[in-house]
Short mmCIF file of C-alpha atoms in Angstrom, two decimals:
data_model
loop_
_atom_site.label_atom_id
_atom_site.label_comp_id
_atom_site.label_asym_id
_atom_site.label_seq_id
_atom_site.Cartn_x
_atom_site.Cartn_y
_atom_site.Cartn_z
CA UNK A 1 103.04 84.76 115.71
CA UNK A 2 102.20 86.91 118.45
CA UNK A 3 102.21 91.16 118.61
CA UNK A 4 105.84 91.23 119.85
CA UNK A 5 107.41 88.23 117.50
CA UNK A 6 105.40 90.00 114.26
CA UNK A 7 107.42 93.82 115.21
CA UNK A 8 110.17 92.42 115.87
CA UNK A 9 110.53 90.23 112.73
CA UNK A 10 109.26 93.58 110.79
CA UNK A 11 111.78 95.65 112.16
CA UNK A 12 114.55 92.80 111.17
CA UNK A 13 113.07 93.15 107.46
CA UNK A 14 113.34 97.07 107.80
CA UNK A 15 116.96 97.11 108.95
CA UNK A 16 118.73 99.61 106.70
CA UNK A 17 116.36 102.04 106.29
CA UNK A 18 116.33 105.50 108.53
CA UNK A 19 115.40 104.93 111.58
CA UNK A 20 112.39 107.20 111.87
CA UNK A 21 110.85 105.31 108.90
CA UNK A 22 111.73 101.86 110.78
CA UNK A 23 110.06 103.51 113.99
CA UNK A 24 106.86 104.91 111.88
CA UNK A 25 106.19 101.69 110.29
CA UNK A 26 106.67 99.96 113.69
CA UNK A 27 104.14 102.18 115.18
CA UNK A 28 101.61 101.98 112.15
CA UNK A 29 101.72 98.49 112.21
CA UNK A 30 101.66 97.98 116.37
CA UNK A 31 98.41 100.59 116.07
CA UNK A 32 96.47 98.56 112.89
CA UNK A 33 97.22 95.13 115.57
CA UNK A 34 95.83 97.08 118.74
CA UNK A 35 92.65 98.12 116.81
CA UNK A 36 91.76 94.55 115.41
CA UNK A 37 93.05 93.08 119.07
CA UNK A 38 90.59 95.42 120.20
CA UNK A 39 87.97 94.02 118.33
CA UNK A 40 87.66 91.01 119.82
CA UNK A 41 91.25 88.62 117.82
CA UNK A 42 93.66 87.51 119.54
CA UNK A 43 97.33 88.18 118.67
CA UNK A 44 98.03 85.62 116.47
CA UNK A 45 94.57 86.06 114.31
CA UNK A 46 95.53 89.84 114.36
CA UNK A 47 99.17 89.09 112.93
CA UNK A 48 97.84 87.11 110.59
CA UNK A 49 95.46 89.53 109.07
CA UNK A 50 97.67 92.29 108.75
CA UNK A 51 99.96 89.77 106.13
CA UNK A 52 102.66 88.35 105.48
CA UNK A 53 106.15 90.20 106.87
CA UNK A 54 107.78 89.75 103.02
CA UNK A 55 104.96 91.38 101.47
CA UNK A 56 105.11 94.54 104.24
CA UNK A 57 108.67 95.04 103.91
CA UNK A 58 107.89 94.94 100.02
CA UNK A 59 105.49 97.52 99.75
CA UNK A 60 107.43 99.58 102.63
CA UNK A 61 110.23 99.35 100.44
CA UNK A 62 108.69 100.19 96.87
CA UNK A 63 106.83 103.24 98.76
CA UNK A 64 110.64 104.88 100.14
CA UNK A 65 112.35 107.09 97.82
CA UNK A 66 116.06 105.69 96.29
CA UNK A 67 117.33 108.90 97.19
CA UNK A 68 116.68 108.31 101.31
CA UNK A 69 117.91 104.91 100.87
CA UNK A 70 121.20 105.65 99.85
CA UNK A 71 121.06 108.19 102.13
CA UNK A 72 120.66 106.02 104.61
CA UNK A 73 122.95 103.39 103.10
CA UNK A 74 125.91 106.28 102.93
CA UNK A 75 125.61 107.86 106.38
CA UNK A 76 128.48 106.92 108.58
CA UNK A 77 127.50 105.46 111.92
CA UNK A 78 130.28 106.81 113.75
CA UNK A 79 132.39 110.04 112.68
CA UNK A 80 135.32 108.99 110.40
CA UNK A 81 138.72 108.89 111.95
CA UNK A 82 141.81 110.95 110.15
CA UNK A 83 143.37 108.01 108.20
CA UNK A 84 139.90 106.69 106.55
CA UNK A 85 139.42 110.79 105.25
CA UNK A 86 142.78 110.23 103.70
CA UNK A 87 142.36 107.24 102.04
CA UNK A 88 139.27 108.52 100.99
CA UNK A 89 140.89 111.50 99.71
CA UNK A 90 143.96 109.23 97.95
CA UNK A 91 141.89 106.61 96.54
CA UNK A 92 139.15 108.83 94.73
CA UNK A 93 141.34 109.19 91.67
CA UNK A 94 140.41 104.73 91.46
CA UNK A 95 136.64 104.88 93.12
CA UNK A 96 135.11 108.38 92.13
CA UNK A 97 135.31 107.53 87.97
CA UNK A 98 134.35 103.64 88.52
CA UNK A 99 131.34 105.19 90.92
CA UNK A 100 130.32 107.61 88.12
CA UNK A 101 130.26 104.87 85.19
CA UNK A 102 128.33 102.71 87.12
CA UNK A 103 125.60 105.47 87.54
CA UNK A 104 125.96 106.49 84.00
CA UNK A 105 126.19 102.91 82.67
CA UNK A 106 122.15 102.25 84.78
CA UNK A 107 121.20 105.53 83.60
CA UNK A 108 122.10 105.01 79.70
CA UNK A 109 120.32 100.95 79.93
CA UNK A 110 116.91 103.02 81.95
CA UNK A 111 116.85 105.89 79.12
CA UNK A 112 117.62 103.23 76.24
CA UNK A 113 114.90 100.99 77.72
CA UNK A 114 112.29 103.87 77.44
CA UNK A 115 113.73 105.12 73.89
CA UNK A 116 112.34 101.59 72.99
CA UNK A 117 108.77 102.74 73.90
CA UNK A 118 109.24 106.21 71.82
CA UNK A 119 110.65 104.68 68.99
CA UNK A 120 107.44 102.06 68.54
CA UNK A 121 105.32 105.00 69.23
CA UNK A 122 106.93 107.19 66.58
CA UNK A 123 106.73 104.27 63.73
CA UNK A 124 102.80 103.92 65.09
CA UNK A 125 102.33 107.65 64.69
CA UNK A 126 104.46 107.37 61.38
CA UNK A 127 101.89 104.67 59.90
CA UNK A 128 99.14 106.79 61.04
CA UNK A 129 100.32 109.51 58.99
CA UNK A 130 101.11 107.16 55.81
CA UNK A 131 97.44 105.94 55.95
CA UNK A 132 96.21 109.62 56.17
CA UNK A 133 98.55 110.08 53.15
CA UNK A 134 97.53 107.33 51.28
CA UNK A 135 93.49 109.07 51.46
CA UNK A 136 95.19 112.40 50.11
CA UNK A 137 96.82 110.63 47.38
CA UNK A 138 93.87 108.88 46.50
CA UNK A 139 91.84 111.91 45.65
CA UNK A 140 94.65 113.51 44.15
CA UNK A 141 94.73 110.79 41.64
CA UNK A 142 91.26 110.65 41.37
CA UNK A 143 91.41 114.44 40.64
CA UNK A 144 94.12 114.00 37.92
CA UNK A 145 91.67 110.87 36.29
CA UNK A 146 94.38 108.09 37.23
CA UNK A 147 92.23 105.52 38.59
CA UNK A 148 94.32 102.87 39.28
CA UNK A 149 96.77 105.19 41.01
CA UNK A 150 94.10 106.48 43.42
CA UNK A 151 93.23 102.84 43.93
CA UNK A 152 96.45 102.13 44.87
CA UNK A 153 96.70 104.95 47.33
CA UNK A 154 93.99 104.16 48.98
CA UNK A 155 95.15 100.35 49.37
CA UNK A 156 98.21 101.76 50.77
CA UNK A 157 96.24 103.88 53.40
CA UNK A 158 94.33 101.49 54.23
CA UNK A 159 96.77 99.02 55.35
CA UNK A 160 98.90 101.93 56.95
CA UNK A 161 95.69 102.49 59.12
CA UNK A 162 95.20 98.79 60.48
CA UNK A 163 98.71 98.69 61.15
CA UNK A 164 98.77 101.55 62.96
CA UNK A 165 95.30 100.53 64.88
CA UNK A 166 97.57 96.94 65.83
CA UNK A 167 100.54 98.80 66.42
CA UNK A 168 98.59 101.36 69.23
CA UNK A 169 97.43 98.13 71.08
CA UNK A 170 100.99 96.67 70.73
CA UNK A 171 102.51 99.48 72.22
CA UNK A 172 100.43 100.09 75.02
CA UNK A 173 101.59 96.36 76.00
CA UNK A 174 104.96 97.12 75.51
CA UNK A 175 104.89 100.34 77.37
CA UNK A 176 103.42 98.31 80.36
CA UNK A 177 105.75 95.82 80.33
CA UNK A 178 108.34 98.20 80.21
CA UNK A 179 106.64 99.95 83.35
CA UNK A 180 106.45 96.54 85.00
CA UNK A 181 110.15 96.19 84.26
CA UNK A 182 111.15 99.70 84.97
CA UNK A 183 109.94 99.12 88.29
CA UNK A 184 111.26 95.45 89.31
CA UNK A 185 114.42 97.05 88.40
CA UNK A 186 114.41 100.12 91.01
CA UNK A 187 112.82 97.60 93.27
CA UNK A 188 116.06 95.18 93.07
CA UNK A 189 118.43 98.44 93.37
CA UNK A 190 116.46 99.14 96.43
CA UNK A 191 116.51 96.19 97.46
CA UNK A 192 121.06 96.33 97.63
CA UNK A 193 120.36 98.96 100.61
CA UNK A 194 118.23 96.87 102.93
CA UNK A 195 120.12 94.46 104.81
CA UNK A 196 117.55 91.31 105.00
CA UNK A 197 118.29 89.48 107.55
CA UNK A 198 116.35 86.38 108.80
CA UNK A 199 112.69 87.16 107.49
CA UNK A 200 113.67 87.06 104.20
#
């Protein structure tokens, strides 16, 4: 794939977002192949070392804000004649609440989704605080000459301290995955206001 064939099959994979962020990439891209052409590859080596057009319109798309995307997505290309502002107006009673449970609907899955991570955070911290509890009890048994009572204490804070020690390790994997997830999932929603056509 030459200079020409790899921009023009990058601006394909951009179409749909604004069209001074299609143009900047385009001219970031033409640029990084001019400098290693200039160094001595030809075309097709240079095209080749920048990547692979998926992975480019990937990154270019994780890096662009949801908000300028929809922006994008929403603008009109031409102004909007009489009758579509009326049926706009008439129907907005039917499309206006459906739009605004959608939103709430992904908004109330993404906040449940991270309650997940406070809520295994909060039993860690809570098993933290049992163990510590468990050592307090102990000498206050110890104090009072019940033995076995401190002995059981301690037991008790003792196993309330490993669990918490597993549980911090646990949820540090769950908050990552949750991360990873968090961001597949804004990645895909992006992905509904880019029109792919042909690269991808």
């Amino acid at each position: 794939m030459n200079k020409q064939a790899f921009l023009s099959a990058l601006r394909k994979g951009l179409t749909g977002l604004p069209k001074d962020d299609i143009e900047h990439s385009i001219e970031f891209y033409s640029e990084m192949l001019d400098d290693r052409i200039e160094e001595g590859m030809s075309e097709e080596e240079a095209a080749a070392s920048v990547g692979n057009i998926d992975d480019i319109v990937s990154q270019i798309l994780s890096e662009t804000s949801l908000t300028k995307l929809v922006k994008a997505k929403v603008k009109p290309n031409r102004a909007l004649r009489i009758w579509e502002i009326i049926l706009l107006v008439l129907g907005s009673p039917i499309w206006l609440p459906l739009l605004l449970a959608v939103i709430v609907v992904i908004f109330a899955v993404y906040i449940v989704i991270w309650s997940v991570v406070v809520c295994v955070y909060a039993v860690d911290v809570s098993l933290a605080a049992g163990g510590i509890a468990g050592f307090v009890g102990l000498f206050v048994y110890y104090a009072a000459g019940n033995i076995a009572g401190g002995l059981m204490f301690a037991g008790a804070g003792f196993t309330c301290i490993g669990l918490s020690i597993l549980l911090f390790f646990a949820s540090n994997q769950i908050a990552k995955g949750i991360l990873f997830l968090s961001g597949k999932i804004i990645g895909w929603i992006k992905s509904l206001f880019i029109k792919r056509e042909g690269v991808l």
